[in-house]
Coordinates of N, CA and C in Angstrom, one line a residue:
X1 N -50.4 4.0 14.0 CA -50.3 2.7 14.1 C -49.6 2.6 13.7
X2 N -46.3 -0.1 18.8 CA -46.0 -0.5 17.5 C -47.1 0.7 17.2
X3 N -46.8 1.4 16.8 CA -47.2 2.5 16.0 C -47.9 3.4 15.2
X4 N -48.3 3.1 14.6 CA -48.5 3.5 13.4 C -49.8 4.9 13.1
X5 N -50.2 4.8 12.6 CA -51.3 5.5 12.3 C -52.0 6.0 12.8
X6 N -52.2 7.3 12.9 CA -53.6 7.4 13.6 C -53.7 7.6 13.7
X7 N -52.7 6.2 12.9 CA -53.7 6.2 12.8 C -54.0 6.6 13.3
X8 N -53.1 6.7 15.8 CA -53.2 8.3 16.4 C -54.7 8.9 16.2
X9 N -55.5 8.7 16.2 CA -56.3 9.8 16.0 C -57.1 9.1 15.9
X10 N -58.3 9.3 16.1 CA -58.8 8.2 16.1 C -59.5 8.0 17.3
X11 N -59.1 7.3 17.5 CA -59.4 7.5 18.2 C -60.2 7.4 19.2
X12 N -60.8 8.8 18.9 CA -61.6 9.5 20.1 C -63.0 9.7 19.7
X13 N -63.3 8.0 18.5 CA -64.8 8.2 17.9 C -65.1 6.9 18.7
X14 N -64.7 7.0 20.2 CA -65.1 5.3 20.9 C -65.8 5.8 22.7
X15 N -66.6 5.5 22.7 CA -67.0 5.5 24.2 C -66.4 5.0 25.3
X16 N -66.1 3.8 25.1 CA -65.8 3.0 25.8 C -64.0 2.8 25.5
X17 N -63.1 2.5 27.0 CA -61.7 2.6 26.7 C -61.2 1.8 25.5
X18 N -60.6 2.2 24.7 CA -59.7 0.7 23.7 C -58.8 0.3 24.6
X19 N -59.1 -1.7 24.0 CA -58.2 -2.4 25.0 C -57.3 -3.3 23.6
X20 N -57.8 -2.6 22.8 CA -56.6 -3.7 21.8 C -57.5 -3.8 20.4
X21 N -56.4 -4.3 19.4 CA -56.8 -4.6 18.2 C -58.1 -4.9 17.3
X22 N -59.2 -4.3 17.1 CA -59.9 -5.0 17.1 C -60.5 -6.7 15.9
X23 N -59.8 -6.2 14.8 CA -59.7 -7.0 14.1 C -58.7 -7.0 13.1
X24 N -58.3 -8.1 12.2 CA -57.3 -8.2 11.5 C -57.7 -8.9 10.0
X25 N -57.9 -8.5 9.1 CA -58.3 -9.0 7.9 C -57.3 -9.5 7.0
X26 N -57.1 -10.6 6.5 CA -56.0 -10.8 5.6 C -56.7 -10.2 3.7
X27 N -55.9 -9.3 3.2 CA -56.0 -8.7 2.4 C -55.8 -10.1 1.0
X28 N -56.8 -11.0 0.6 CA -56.6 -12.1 -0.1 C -56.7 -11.5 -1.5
X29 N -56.6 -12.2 -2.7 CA -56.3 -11.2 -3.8 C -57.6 -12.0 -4.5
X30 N -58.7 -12.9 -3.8 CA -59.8 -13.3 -4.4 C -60.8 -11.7 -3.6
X31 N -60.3 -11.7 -2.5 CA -60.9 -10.5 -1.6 C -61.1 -9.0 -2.5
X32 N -59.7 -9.0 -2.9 CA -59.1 -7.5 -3.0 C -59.8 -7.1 -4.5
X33 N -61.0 -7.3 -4.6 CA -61.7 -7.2 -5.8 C -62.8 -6.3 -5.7
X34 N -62.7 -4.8 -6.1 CA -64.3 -4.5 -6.8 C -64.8 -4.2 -7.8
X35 N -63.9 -4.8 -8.6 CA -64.2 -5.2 -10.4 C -63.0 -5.8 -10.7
X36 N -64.0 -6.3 -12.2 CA -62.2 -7.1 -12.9 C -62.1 -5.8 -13.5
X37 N -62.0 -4.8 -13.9 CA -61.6 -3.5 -14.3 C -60.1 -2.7 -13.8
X38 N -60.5 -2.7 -12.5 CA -59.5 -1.8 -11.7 C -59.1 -2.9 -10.7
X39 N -59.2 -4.3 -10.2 CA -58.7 -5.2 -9.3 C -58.7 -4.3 -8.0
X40 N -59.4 -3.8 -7.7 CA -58.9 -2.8 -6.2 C -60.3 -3.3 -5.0
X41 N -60.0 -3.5 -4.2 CA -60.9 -3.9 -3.0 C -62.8 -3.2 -2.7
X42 N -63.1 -4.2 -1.9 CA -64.8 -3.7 -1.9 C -64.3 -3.2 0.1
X43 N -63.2 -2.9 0.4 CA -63.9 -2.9 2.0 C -64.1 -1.5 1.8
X44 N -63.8 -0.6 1.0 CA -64.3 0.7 1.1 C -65.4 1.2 0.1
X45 N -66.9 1.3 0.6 CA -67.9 1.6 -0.1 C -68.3 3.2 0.0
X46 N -68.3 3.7 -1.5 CA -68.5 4.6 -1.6 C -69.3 5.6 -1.2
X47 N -69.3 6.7 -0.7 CA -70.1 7.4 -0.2 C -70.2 7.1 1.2
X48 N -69.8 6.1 2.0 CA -69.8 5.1 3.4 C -68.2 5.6 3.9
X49 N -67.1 6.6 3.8 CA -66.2 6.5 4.8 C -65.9 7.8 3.9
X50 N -64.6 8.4 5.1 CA -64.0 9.5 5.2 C -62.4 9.1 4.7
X51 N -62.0 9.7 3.7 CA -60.6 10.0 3.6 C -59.8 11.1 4.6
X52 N -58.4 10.8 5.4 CA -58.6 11.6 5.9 C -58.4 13.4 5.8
X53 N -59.0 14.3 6.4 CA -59.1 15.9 5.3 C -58.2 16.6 6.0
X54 N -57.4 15.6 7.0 CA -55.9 17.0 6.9 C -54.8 15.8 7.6
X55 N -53.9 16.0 7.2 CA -53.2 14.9 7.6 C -51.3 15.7 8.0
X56 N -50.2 15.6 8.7 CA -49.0 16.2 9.0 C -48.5 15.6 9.7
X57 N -47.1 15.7 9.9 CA -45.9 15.2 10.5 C -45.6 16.0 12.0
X58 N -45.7 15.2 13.1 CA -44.5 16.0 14.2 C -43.8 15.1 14.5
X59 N -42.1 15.9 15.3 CA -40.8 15.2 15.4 C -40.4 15.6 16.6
X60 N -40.6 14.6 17.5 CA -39.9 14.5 18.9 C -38.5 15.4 18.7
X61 N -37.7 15.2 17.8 CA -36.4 16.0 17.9 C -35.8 17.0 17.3
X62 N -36.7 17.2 16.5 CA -37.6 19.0 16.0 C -38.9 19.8 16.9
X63 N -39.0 19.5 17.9 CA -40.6 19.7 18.8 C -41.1 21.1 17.7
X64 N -40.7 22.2 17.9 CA -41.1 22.9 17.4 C -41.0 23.3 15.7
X65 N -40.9 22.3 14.9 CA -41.0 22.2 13.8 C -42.5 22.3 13.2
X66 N -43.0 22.8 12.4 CA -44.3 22.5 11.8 C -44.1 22.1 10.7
X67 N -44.6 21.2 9.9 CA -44.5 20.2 8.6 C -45.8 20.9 7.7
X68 N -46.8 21.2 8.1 CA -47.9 21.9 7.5 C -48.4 20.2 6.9
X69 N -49.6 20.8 5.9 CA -50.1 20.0 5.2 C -49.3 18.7 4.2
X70 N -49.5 17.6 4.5 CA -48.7 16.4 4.2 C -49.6 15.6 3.5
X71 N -49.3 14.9 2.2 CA -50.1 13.5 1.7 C -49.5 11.9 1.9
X72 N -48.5 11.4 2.7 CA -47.7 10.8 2.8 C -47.8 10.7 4.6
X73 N -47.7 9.5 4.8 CA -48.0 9.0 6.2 C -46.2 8.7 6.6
X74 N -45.4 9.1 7.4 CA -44.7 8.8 7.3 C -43.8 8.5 8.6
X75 N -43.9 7.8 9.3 CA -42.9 7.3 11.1 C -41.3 6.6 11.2
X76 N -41.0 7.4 12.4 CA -39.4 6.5 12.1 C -39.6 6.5 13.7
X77 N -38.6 5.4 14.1 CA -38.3 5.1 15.3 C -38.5 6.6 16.7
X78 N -39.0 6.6 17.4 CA -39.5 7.2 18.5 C -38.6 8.8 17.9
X79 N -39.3 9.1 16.5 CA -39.0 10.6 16.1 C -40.6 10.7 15.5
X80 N -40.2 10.7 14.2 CA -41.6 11.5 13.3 C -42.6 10.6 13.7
X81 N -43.3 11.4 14.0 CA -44.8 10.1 13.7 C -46.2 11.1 13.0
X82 N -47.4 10.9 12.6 CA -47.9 11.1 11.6 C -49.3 11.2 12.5
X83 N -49.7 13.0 12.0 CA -51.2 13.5 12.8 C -52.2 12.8 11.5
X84 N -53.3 12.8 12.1 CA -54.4 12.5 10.6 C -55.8 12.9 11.5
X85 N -56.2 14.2 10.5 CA -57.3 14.3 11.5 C -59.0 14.1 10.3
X86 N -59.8 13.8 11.0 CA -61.3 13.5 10.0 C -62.5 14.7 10.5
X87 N -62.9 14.7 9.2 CA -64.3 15.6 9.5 C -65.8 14.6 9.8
X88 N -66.2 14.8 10.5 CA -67.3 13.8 10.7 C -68.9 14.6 10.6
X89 N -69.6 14.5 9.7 CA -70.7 15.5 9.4 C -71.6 15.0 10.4
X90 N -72.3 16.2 10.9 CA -73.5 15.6 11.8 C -74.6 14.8 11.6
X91 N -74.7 14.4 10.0 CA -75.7 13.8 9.9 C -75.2 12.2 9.8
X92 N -73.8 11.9 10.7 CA -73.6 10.6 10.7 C -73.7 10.0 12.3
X93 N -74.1 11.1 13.3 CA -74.6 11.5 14.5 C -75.0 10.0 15.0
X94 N -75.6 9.2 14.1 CA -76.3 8.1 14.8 C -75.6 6.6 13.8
X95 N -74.6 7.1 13.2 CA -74.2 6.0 12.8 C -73.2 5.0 13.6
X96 N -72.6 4.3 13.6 CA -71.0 3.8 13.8 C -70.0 4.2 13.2
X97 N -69.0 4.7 13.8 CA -67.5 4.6 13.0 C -67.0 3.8 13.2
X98 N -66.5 3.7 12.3 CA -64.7 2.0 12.4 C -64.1 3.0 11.8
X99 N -62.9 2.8 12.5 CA -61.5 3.3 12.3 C -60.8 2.4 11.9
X100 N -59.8 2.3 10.6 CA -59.5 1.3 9.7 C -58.2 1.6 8.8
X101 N -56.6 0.7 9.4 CA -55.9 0.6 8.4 C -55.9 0.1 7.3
X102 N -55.8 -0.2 6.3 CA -55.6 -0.9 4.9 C -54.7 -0.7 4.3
X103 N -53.7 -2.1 4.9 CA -52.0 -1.8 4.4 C -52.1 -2.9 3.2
X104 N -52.0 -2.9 2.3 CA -52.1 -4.4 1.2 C -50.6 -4.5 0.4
X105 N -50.1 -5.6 0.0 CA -48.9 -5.9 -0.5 C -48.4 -4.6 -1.3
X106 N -47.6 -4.4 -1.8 CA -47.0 -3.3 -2.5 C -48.0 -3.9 -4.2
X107 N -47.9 -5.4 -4.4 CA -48.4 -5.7 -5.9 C -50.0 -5.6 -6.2
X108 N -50.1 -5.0 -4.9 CA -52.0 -5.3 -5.1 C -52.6 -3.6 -5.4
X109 N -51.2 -2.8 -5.3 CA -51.5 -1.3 -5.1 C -51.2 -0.8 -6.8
X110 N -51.9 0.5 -7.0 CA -52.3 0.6 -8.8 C -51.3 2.3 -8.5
X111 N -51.3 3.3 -7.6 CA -50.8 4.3 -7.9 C -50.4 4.6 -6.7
X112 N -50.3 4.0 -5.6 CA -49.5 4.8 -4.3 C -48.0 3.7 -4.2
X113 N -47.3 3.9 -3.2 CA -46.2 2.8 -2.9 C -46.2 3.2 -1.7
X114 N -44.8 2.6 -0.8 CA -44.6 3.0 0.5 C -42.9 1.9 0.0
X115 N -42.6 2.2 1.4 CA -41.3 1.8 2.4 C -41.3 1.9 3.4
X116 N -41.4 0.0 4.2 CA -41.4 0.0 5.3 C -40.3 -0.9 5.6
X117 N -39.6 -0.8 7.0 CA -38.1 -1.4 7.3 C -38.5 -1.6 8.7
X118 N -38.6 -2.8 9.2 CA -38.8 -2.5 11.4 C -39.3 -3.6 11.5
X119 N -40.0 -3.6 12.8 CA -40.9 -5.0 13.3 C -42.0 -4.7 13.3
X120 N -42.5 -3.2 13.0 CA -44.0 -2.9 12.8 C -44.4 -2.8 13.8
X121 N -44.4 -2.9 14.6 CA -45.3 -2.1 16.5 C -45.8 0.1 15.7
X122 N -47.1 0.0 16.1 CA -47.6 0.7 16.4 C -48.5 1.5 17.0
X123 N -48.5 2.8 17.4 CA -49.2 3.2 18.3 C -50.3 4.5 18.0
X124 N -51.0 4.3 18.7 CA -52.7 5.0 17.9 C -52.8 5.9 19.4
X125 N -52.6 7.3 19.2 CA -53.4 7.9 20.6 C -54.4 9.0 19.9
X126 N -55.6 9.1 20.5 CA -56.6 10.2 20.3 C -56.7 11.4 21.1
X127 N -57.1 12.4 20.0 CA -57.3 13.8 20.5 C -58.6 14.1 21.1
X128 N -59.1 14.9 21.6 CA -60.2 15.7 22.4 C -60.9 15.9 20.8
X129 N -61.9 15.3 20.9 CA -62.7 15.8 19.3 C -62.8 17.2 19.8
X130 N -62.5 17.5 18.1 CA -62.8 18.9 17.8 C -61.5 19.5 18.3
X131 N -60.5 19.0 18.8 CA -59.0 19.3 18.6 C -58.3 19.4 17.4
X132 N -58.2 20.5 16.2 CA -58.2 19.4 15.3 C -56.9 20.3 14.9
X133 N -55.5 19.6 14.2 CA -54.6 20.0 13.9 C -55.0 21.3 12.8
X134 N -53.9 21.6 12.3 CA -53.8 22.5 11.5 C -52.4 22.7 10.7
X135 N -52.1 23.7 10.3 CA -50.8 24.4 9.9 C -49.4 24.4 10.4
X136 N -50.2 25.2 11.7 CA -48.5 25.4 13.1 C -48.5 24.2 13.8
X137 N -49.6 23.1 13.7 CA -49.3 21.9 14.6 C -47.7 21.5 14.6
X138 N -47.2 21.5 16.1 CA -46.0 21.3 15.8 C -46.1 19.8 17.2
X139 N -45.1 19.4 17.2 CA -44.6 18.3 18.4 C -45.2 18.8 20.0
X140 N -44.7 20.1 20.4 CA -45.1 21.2 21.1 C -46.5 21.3 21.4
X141 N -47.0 21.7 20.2 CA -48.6 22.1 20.6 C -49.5 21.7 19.7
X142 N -49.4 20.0 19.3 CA -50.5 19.3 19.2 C -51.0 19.3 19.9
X143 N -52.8 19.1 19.3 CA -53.8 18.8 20.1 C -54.2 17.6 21.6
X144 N -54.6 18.5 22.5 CA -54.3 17.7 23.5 C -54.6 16.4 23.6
X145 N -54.5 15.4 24.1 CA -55.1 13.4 24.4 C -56.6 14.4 24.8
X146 N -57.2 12.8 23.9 CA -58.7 12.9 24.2 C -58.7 11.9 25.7
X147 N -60.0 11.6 26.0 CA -60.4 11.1 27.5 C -60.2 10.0 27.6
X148 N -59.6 8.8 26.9 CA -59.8 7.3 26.5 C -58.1 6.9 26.7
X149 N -57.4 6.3 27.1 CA -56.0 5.9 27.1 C -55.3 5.7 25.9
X150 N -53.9 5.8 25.8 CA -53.4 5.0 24.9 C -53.6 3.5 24.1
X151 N -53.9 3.8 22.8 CA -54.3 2.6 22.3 C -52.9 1.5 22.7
X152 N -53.0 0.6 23.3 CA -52.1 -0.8 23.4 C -51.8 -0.4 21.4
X153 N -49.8 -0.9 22.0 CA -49.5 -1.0 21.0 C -49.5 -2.3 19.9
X154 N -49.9 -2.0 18.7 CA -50.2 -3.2 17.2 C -49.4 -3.7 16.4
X155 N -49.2 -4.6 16.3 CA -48.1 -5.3 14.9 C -49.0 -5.0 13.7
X156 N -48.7 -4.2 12.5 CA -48.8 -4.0 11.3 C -47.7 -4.4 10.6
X157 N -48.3 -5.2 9.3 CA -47.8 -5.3 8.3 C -48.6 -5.4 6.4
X158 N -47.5 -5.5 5.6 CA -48.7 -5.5 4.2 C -49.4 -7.0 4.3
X159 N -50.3 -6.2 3.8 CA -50.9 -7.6 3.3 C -52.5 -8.3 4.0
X160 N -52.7 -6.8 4.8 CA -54.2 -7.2 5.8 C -54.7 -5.6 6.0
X161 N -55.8 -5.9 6.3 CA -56.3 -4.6 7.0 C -56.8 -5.1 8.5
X162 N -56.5 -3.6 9.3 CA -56.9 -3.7 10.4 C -57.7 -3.1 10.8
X163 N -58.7 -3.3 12.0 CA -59.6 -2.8 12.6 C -59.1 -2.0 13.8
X164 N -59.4 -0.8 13.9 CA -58.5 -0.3 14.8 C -59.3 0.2 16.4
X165 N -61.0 0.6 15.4 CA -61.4 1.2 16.8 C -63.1 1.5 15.9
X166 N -64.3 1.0 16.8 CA -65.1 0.7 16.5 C -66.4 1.4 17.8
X167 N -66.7 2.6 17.3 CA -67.7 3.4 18.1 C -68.5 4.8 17.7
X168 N -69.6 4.8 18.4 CA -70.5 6.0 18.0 C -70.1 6.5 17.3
X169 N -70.3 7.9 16.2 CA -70.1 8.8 15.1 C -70.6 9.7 16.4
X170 N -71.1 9.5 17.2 CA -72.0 11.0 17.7 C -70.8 11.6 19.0
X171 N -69.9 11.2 18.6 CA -68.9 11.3 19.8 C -68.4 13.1 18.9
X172 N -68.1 12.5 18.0 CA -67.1 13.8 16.7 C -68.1 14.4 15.9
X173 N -69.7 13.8 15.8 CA -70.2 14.4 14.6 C -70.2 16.1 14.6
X174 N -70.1 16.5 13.2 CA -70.2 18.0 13.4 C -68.7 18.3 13.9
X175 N -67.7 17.9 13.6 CA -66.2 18.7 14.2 C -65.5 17.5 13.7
X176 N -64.3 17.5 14.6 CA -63.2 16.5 13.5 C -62.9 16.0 14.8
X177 N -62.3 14.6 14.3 CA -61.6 13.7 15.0 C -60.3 13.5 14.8
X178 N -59.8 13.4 15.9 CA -58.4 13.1 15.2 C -57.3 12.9 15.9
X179 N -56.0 12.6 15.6 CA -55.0 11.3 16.4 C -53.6 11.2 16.3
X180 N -52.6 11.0 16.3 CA -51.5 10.3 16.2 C -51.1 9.2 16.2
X181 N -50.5 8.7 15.0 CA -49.9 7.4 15.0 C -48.2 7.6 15.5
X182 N -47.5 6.6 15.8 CA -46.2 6.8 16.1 C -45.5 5.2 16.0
X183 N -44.3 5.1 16.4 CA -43.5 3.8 16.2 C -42.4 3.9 17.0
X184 N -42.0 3.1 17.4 CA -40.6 2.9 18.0 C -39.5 1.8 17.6
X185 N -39.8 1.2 16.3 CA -39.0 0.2 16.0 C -39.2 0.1 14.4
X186 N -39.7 1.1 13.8 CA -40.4 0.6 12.5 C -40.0 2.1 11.6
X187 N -39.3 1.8 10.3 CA -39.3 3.2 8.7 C -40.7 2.9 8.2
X188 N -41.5 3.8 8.2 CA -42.4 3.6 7.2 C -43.2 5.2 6.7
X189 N -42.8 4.6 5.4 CA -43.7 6.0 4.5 C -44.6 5.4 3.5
X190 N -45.6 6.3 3.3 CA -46.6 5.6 2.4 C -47.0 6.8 2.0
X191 N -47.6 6.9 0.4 CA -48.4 7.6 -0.3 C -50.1 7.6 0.2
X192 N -51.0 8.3 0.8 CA -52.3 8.3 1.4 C -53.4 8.2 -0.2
X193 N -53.7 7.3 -0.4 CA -54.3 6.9 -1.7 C -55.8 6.3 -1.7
X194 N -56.6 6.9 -2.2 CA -58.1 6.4 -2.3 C -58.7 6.4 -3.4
X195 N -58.2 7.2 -4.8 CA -59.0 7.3 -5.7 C -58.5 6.0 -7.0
X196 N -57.7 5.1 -6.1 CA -57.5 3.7 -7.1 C -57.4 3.0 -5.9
X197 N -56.5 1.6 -5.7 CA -56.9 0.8 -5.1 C -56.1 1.3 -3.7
X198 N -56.8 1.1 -2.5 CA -56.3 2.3 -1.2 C -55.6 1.8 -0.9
X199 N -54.5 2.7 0.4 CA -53.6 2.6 1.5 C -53.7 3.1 2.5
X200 N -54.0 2.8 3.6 CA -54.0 3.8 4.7 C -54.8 4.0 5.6
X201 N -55.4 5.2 6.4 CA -56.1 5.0 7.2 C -57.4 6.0 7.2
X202 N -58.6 5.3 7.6 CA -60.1 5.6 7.0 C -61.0 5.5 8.0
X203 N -62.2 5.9 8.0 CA -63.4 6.1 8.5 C -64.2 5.7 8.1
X204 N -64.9 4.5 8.4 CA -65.7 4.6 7.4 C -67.3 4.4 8.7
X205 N -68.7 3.9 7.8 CA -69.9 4.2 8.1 C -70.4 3.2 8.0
X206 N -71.3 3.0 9.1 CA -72.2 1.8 9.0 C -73.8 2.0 9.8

């Protein structure tokens, strides 16, 4: 997830085709509270979502480059764009997934940062669950498109979270899901951060 994330990946926890954005949250700083302790947000409840458990870079003009393991989400104009793949345990088989950016101001963040420079268009495509990147993932021989189209491309920016994609758990349970984000107009790098106030892109359970 215009780019960006994917968030790419992703994807392919939906039955039904994605036809667009699903929602758009403005990240308010009455919002972004789950204590007066740490000021950091309640949309991610504990034990309820997936950080993602492997995450890497491929480059249209490197194809066969491999980046290996990456903590840093990072897209430039129709080159790098950013794998992220999720484990999804079988015992969430009957839950819902949401697929979920959470981009918030640079001032609302406690230990990650980013740099972004563009118009923000992003683009989300999904893998075949159980495609799941690895090490040699390169541009070349990522994991194939799952059965669902290209997510329509999204305007990201700080300061909201977005809803990206909203479907069964029993699609991926027991294997990994997982995606490509990319961009065509947009610099963006960001630190992948959960254990203070987040960035990035998640799974969560309902």
């Amino acid at each position: 997830m215009h780019s960006l994330f994917i968030l790419s990946v992703m994807l392919s926890t939906a039955v039904a085709a994605p036809f667009g954005l699903v929602a758009k949250r403005p990240l308010d700083d009455r919002d972004w509270t789950r204590s007066k302790r740490d000021g950091c947000p309640a949309y991610l409840t504990e034990g309820q979502y997936e950080f993602p458990h492997y995450m890497t870079q491929v480059s249209k003009s490197e194809p066969n480059l491999a980046f290996g393991p990456q903590y840093n989400g990072i897209f430039t104009p129709n080159d790098v764009s950013t794998v992220f793949s999720f484990d999804i345990p079988e015992s969430r088989a009957n839950d819902t997934c949401t697929l979920q950016f959470i981009f918030p101001r640079q001032e609302q963040l406690k230990t990650s940062s980013y740099a972004y420079e563009g118009t923000g268009t992003f683009v989300f495509t999904g893998y075949n669950p159980g495609n799941c990147p690895g090490p040699q993932t390169t541009y070349n021989n990522q994991p194939g498109n799952g059965p669902f189209p290209q997510f329509p491309p999204i305007h990201m920016e700080p300061g909201y979270a977005y809803t990206i994609d909203v479907g069964p758990c029993s699609v991926g349970a027991g294997t990994c899901v997982a995606g490509m984000t990319s961009t065509n107009d947009t610099y963006f790098s960001y630190f992948q951060d959960k254990d203070s106030c987040p960035i990035g892109i998640y799974t969560s359970y309902s």
